Coordinates of C-alpha atoms and ligand atoms in Angstrom, one line a residue:
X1 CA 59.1 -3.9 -308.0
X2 CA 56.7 -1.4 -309.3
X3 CA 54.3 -0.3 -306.4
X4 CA 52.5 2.3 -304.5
X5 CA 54.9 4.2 -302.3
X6 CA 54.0 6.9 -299.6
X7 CA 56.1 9.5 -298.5
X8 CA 55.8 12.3 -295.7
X9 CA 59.5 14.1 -295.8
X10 CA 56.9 17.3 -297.0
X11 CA 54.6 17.1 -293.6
X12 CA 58.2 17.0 -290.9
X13 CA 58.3 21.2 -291.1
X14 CA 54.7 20.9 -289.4
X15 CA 55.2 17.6 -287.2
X16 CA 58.8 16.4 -286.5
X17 CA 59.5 12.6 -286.8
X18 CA 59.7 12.5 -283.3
X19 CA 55.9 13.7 -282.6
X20 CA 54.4 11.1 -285.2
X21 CA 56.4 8.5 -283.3
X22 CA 54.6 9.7 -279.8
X23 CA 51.6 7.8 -281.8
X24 CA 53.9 4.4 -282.4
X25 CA 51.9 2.5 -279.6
X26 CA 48.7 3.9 -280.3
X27 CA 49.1 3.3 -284.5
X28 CA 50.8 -0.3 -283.4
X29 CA 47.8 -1.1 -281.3
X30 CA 44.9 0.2 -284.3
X31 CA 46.7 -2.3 -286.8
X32 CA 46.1 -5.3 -283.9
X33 CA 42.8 -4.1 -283.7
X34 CA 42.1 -4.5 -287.5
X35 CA 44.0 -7.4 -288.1
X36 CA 43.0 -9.4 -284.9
X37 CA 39.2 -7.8 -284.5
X38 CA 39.6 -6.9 -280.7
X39 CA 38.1 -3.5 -281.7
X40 CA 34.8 -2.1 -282.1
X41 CA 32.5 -2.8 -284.8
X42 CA 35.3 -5.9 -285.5
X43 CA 31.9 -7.5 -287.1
X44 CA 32.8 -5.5 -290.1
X45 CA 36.4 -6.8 -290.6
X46 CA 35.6 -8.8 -293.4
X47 CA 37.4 -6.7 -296.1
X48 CA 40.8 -7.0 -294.1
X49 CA 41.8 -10.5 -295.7
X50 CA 39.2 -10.2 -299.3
X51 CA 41.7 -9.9 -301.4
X52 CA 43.6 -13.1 -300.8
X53 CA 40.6 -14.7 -300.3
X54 CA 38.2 -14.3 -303.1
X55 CA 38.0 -17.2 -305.0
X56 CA 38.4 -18.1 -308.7
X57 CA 34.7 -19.4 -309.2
X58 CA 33.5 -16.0 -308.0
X59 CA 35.5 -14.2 -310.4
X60 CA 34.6 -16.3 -312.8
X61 CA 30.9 -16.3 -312.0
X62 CA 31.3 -12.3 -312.1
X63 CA 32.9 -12.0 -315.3
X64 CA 30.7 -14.6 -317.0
X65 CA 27.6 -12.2 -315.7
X66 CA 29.2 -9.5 -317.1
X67 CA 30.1 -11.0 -320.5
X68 CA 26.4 -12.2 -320.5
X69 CA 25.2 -8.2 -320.1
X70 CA 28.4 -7.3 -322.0
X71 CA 26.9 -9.8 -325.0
X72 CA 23.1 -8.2 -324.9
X73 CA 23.4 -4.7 -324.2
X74 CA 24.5 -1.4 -325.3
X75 CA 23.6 0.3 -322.1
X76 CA 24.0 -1.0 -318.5
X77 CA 22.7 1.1 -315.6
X78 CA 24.1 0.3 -312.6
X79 CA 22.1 1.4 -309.6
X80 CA 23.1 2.2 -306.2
X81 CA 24.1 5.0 -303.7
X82 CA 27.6 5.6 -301.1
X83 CA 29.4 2.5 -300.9
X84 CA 27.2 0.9 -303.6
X85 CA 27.9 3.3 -306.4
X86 CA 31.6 5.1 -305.9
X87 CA 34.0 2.4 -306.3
X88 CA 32.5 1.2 -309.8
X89 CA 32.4 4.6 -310.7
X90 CA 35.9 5.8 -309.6
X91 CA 37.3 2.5 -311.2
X92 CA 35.3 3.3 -314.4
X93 CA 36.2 6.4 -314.5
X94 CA 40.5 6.2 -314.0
X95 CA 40.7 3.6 -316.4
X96 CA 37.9 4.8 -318.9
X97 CA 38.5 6.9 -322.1
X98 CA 37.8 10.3 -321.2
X99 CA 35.6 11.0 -324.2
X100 CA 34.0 7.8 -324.2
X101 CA 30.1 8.5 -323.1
X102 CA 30.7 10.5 -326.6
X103 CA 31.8 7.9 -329.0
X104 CA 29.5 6.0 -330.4
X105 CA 28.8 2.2 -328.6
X106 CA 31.3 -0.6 -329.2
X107 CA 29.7 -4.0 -329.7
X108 CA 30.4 -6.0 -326.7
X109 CA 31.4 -3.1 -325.0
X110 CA 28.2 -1.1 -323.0
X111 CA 27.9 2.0 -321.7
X112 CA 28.0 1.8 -317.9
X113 CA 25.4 4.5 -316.6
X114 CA 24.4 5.2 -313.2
X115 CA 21.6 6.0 -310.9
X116 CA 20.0 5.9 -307.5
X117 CA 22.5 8.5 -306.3
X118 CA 20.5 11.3 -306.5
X119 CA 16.9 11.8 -306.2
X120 CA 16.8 14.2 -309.3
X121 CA 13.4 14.0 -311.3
X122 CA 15.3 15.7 -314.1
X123 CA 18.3 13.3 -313.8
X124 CA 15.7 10.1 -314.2
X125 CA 13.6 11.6 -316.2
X126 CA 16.2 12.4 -318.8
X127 CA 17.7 8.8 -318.1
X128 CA 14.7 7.0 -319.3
X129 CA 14.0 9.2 -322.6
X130 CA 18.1 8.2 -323.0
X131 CA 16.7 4.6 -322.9
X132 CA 14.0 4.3 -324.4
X133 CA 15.5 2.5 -328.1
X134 CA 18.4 1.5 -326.0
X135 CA 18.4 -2.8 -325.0
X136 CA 19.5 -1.9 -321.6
X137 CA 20.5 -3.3 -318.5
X138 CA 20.0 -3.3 -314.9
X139 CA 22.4 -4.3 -312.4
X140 CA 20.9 -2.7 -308.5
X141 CA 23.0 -2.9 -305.8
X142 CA 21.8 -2.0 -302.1
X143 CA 23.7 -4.0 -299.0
X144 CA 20.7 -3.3 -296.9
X145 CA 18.0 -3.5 -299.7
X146 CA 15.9 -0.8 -298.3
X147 CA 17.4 2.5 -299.1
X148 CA 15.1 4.8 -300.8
X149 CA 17.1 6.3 -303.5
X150 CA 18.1 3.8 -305.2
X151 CA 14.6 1.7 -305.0
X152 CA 13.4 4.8 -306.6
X153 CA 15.5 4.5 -309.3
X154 CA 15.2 0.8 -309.8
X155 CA 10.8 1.1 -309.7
X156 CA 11.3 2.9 -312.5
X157 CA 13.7 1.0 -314.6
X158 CA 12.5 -2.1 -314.1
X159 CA 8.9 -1.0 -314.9
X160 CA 10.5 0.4 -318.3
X161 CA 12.6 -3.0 -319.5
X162 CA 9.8 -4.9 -318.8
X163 CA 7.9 -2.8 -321.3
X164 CA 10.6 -2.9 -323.5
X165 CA 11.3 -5.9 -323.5
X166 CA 8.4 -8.2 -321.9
X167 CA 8.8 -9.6 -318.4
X168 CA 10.5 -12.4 -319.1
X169 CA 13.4 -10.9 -321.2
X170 CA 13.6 -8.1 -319.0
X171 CA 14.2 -10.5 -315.9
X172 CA 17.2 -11.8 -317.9
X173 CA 18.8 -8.5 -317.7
X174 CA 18.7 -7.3 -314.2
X175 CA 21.3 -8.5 -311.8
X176 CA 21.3 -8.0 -308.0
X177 CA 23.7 -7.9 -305.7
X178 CA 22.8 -7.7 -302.2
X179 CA 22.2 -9.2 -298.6
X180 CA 22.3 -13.1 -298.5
X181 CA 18.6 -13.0 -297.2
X182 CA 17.5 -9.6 -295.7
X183 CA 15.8 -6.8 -296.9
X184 CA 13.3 -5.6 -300.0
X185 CA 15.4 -6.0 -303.0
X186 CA 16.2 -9.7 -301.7
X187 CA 13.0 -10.4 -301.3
X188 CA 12.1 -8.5 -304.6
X189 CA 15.0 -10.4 -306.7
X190 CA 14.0 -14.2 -305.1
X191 CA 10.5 -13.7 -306.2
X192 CA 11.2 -12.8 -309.6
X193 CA 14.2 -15.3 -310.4
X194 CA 16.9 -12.7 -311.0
X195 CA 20.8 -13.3 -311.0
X196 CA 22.4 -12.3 -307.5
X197 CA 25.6 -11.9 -305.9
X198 CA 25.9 -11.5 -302.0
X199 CA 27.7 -8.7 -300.2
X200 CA 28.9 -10.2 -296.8
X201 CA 27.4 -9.4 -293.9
X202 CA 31.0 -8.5 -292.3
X203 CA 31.9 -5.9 -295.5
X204 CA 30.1 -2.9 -294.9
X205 CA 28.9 -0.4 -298.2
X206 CA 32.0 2.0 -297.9
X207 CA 34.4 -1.3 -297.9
X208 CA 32.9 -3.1 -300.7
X209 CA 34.5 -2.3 -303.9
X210 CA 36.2 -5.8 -304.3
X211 CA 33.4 -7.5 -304.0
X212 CA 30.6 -8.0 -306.7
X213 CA 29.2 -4.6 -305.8
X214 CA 32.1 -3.3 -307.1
X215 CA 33.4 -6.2 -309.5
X216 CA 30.8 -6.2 -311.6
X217 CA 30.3 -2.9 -313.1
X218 CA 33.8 -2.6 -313.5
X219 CA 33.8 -6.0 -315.6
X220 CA 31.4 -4.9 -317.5
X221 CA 32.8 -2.0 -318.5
X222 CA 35.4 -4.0 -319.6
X223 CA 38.4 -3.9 -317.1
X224 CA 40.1 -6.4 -315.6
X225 CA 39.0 -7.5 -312.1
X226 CA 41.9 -10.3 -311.8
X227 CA 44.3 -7.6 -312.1
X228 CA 42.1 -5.2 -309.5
X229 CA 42.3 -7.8 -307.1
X230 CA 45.9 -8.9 -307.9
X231 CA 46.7 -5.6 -306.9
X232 CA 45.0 -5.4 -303.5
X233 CA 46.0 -8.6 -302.4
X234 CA 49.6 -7.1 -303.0
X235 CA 48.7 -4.3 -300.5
X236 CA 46.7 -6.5 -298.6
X237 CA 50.5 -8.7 -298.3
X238 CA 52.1 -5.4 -297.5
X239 CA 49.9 -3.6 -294.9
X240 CA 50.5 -5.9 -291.9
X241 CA 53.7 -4.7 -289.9
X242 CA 53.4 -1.7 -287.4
X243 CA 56.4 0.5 -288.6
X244 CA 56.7 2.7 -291.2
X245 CA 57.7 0.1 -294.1
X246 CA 53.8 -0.5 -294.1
X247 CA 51.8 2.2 -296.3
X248 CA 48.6 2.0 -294.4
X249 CA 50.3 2.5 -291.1
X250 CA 52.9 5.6 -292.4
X251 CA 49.7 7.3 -293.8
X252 CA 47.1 6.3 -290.5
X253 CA 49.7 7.9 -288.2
X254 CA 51.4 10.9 -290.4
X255 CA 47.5 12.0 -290.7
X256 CA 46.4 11.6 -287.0
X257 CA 49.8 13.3 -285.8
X258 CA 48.7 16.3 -288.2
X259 CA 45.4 16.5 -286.9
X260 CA 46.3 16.8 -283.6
X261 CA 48.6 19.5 -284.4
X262 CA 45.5 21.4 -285.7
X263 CA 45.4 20.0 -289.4
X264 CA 41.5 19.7 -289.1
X265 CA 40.9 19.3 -292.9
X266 CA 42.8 17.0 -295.3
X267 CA 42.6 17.6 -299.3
X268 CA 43.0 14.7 -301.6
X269 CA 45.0 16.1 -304.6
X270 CA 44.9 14.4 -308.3
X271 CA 46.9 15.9 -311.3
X272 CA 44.6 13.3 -313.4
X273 CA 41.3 14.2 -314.2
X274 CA 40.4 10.7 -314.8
X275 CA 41.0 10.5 -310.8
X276 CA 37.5 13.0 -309.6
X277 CA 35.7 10.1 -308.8
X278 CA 38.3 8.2 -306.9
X279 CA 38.3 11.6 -304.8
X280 CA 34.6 11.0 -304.1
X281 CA 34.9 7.3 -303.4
X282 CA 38.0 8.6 -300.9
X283 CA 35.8 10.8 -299.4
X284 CA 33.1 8.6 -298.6
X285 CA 35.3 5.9 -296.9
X286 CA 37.2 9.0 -294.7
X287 CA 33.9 10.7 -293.7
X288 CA 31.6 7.8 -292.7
X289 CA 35.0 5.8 -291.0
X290 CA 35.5 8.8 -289.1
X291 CA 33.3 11.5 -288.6
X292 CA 31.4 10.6 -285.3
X293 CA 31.9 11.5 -281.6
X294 CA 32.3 15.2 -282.4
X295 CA 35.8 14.1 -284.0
X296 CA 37.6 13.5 -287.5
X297 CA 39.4 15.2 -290.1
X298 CA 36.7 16.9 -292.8
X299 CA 38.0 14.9 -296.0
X300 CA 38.0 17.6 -299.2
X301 CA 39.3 17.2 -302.5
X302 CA 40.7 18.7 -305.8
X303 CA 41.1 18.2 -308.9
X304 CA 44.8 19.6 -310.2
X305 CA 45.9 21.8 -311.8
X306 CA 42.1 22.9 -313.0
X307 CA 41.3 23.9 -309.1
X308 CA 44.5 25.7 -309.0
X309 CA 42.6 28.3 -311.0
X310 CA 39.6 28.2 -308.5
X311 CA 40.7 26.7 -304.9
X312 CA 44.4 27.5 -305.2
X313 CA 44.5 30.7 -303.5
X314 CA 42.8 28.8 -300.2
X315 CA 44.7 26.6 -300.0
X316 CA 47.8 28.8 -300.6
X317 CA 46.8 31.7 -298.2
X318 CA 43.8 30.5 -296.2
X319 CA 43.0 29.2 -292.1
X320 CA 46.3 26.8 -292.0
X321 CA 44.1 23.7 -290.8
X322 CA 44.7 21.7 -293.8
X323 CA 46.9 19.2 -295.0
X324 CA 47.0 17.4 -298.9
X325 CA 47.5 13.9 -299.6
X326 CA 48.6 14.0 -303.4
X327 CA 48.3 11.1 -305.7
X328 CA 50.8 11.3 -308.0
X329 CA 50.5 9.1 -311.0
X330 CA 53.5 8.2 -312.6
X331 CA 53.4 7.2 -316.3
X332 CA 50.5 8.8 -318.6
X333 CA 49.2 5.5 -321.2
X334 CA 49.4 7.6 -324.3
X335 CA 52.3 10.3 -325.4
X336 CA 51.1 14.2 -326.7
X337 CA 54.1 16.3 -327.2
X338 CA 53.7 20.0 -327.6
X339 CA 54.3 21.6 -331.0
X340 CA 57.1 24.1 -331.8
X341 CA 55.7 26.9 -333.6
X342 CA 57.5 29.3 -335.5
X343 CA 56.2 32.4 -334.9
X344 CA 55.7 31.4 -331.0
X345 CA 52.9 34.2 -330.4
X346 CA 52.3 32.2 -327.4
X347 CA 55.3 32.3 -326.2
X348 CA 55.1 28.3 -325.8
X349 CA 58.1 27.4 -327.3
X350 CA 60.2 27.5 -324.4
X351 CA 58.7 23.7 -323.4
X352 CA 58.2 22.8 -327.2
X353 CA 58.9 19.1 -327.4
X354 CA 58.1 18.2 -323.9
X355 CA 55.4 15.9 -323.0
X356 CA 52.4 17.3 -321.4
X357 CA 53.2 15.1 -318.5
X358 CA 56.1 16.6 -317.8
X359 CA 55.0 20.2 -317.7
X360 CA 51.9 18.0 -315.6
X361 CA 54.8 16.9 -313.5
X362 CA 56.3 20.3 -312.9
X363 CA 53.1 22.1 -312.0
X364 CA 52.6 19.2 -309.2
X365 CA 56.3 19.6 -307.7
X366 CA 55.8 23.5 -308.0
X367 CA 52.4 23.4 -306.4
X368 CA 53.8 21.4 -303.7
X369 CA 56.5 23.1 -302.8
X370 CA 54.8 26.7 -302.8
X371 CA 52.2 24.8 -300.0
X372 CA 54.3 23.5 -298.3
X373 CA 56.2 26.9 -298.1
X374 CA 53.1 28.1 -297.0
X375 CA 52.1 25.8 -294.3
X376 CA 50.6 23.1 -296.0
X377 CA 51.8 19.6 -295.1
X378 CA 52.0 17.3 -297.7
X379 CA 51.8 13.7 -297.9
X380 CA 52.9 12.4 -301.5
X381 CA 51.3 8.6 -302.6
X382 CA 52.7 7.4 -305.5
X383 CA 51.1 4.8 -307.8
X384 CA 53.2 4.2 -311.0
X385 CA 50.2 4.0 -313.2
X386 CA 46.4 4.0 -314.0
X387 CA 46.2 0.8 -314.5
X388 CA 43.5 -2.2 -312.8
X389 CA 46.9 -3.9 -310.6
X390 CA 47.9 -0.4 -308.9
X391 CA 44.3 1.0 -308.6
X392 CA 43.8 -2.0 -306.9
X393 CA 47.3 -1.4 -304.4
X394 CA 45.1 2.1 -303.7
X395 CA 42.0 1.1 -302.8
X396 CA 43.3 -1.4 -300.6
X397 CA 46.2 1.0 -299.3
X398 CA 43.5 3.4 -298.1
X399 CA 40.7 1.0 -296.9
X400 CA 43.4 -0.8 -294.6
X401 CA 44.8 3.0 -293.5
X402 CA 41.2 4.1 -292.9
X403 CA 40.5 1.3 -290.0
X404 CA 44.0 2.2 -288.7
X405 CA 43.3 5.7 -288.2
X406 CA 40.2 5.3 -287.1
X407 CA 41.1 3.5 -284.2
X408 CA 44.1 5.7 -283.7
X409 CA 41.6 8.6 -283.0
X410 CA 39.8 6.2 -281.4
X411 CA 36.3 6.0 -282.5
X412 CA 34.6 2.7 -284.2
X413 CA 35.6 3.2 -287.8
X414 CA 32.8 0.9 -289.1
X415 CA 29.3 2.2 -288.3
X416 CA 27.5 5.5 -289.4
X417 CA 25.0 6.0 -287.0
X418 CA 24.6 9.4 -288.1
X419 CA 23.6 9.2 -291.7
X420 CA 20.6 7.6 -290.3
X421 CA 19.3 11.1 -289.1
X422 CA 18.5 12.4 -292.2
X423 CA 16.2 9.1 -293.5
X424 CA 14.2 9.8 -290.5
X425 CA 13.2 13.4 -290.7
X426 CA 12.2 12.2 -294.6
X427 CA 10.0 9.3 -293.7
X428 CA 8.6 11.4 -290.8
X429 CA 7.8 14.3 -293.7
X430 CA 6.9 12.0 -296.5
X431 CA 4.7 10.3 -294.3
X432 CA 5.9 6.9 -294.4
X433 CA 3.8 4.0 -292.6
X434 CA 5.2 3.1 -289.4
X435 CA 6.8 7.3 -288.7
X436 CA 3.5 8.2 -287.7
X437 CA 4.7 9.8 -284.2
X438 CA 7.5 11.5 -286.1
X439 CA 5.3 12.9 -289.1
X440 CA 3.6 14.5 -286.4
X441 CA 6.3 15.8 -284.1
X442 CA 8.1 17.4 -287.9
X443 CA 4.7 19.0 -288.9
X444 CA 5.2 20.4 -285.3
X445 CA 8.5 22.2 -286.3
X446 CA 7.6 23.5 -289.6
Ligands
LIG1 O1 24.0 -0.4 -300.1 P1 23.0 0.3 -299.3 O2 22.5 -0.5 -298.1 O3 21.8 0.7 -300.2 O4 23.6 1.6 -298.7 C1 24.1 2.7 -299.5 C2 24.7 3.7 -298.6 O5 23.8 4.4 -297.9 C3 23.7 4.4 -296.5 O6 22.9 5.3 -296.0 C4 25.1 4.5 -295.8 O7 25.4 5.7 -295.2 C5 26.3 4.1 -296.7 O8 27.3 3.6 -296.0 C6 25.9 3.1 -297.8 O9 27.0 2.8 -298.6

C-alpha cells in the first residue's frame, strides 16, 4: 500500500539505536497518555479519534456550504489567525496551482483569500480596494471568538458586503465557524442568523484542521475533504502501537532522543515549494505543543533547494544543535523534461532529457548526505504524493507525533499559556476596558 513512511537510518551517527530505545518506556507511556487521556490537558484529546469519527452529514453539510459560496462568489476571504488560518492555507496551498492567484477566476471555482493574521493596515487596506467589484465572501473562524486580529479583520469586511450587497444578501455569505455557545463572534453570528459550524470544545486551534475550520476553506477551494479525511483516518488506524512500526511514535522518540543529545533546533525541509505553508502550519503545532517550562525544540524551516542558496551554509557549517526532518514527496502531478540544446552554452546537456524531479531528487539525496556528513541528523518522511489522501496521512502523522513528544519531554502538550502574555501588554497599552490597572502599570515602564 502506498503510504507515508518515516525513516531515521540518517540520525543513528548522532544517537545509536540503543539510546533512542532508553526512551521505549517513556515514548510507550506518552502514546497511553494520548490514547487513554491519563495526561495533562487530556480535555483536549478530542482530535485523537476525529478522523474515524466525523460523520457523513457533516461532510456533507460542509461541502454543501462550500458549493453554496463556491456557486455565488468569485472571492472567499477566509478569516482567522494560528490554528484558525494554517491548515486551510497549507492544504490550499500543496494542492493549489502555483500560479493560480494570477489566472483569471473560474466559475464555480473562488479565489480563497485570507486575513486576520496580521494586523497590517496596508494588508487590509489593499484587501478591501481588491474587493470592492468583487461578490465576495466571508467565512471567520475564531475557536475562542474573542481574538483581536481577526475581529479586526472581520468589522471591516462585514461592514463592506453589507454595503455591497445590502444586509440581508450579505448575511447569506458569511459563514462562521466557532465555539458551540461562548464568545463574541457566537454571540455576533446567532444575532444575525449566519451559517455556523462548531469547533469542539476538546480540539484545540493548533489541532483543528479536520474539522470545519479547516474543512471548509479547503472545500471551497475545491479539494476533496473525503479524501483528506480518508487519509488521516488511515494514520489515525496506524499511529496506535508503541514500537517503531508506528510513524508517530518512531518520529516522537527519534526527535526527543536528539534533543537530549543537544539537537536543540529541528528544521522541517520541503523540496516542494507548494509545501511553505505546511512548514508554517508545522511550526505552529511544534511551538505552541511544546515550547513551555523553559523546554522544547525551536521548530525552523526551509524551503529546498531555494534556501540552499541562502540558509545552506548554516546549516552545513554552523552551531551543530540542529536536526532536519525532510519531507520528501515522491511523484511530481505533471512531467517537464529538460531540453537538449545543441550548442549547450549552458553546459546543461549533461541531464538533457531528465525530469526536473529527478535532478529535484538528486539535489535532496546530495543535500542530505553532505549534512549528515556534517553533523546534521536527518529524519526522512516520505509521502508518495501531493495529493488530499496523503496530505491527510501527514497532518494526522504529525498531530498524533506532537502529543507523543510532548509528553515524552514531559510538559502538557495542549495549552499555551504563554501566548497570552503578549494580548495583555496590548490591551493594557491600547487601553482596553477592564486593563485599567495594567494600562497604568505599562505607561509606568515606557
Ligand atoms: O481560533 P482563535 O480562538 O481565534 O485562536 C487563534 C489562535 O490564537 C491564539 O492566541 C492561540 O495562541 C492559538 O493557539 C490559536 O490558534
Amino acid at each position: 500500500m502506498k503510504t507515508l513512511h518515516v525513516d531515521i537510518k540518517d540520525v543513528l551517527g548522532t544517537v545509536s539505536q540503543d539510546e533512542i530505545n532508553k526512551l521505549d518506556a517513556n515514548a510507550a507511556s506518552a502514546l497511553d497518555k494520548v490514547l487513554n487521556g491519563t495526561g495533562a490537558g487530556s480535555d483536549f484529546l478530542g482530535w485523537v479519534n476525529l478522523p474515524t469519527e466525523t460523520t457523513d452529514a457533516l461532510l456533507d453539510d460542509i461541502v454543501a456550504t462550500a458549493e453554496s459560496l463556491r456557486r455565488d462568489c468569485d472571492t472567499v476571504v477566509a478569516i482567522g489567525i494560528g490554528g484558525s488560518y494554517l491548515g486551510a492555507k497549507a492544504v490550499i496551498e500543496a494542492l493549489s496551482d502555483s500560479f493560480a492567484a494570477y489566472r483569471p477566476a473560474e466559475q464555480g471555482t473562488p479565489k480563497v483569500l485570507f486575513a486576520g493574521q496580521n494586523i497590517g493596515e496596508d494588508y487590509l487596506y489593499e484587501l478591501q480596494d481588491y474587493l470592492k467589484d468583487k461578490r465576495f465572501g466571508i467565512i471567520v473562524i475564531s475557536k475562542s471568538g474573542t481574538t483581536t486580529e481577526p475581529a479586526i479583520a472581520f468589522r471591516l469586511l462585514k461592514e463592506q458586503l453589507e454595503r455591497q450587497l445590502g444586509l440581508e444578501e450579505a448575511r447569506k455569505r458569511i459563514v462562521a465557524i466557532t465555539d458551540a455557545q461562548r464568545g463574541a463572534l457566537r454571540r455576533l453570528a446567532t444575532e444575525e442568523g449566519y451559517k455556523t459550524f462548531v469547533i469542539a470544545d476538546n480540539v484545540g486551534g493548533r489541532y483543528s484542521v479536520l474539522t470545519p475550520v479547516g474543512l471548509l476553506p479547503i472545500a471551497v477551494a475545491g479539494f476533496d475533504i473525503r479524501a483528506l479525511i480518508d487519509g488521516a483516518a488511515e494514520m489515525e488506524k496506524m499511529t496506535n502501537s508503541a514500537d517503531a512500526s508506528n510513524p508517530a511514535y518512531l518520529y516522537a522518540e527519534t526527535r526527543n532522543a536528539l534533543y537530549q543529545a543537544g539537537k536543540k533546533t529541528e528544521i522541517l525541509v520541503n523540496y516542494n515549494p507548494k509545501l511553505h505553508f505546511f512548514g508554517e502550519w508545522w511550526k505552529q503545532l511544534y511551538g505552541e505543543s511544546e515550547g513551555k517550562d523553559n523546554l522544547g525544540i525551536f521548530p525552523a524551516a526551509v524551503d529546498n533547494s531555494t534556501d540552499l542558496h541562502s540558509m545552506g551554509q548554516w546549516i552545513q557549517e554552523g552551531e551543530r544543535t540542529i536536526f532536519e526532518t525532510v519531507i520528501s514527496v515522491g511523484e511530481s502531478k505533471h512531467e517537464k523534461l529538460i531540453p537538449s540544446d545543441e550548442a549547450n552554452l549552458d553546459g546543461l546537456n549533461y541531464i538533457a532529457g531528465k525530469h526536473v524531479d529527478e535532478v529535484n531528487k538528486m539535489a535532496e539525496l546530495g543535500t542530505r548526505l553532505a549534512h549528515v556528513d556534517g553533523g546534521v541528523p536527518n529524519i526522512l518522511v516520505t509521502i508518495p504524493a501531493l495529493e488530499e489522501k496523503y496530505l491527510g496521512q501527514l497532518i494526522y502523522f504529525f498531530e498524533k507525533a506532537c502529543g507523543i513528544s510532548g509528553y515524552i519531554l514531559g510538559i502538557n502538550p495542549f495549552n499555551q499559556p504563554g501566548v497570552e502574555a503578549y494580548k495583555r501588554n496590548m490591551f493594557a497599552l491600547l487601553e482596553k476596558p477592564g486593563y485599567e490597572k495594567e494600562t497604568e502599570a505599562i505607561k509606568a515602564r515606557i
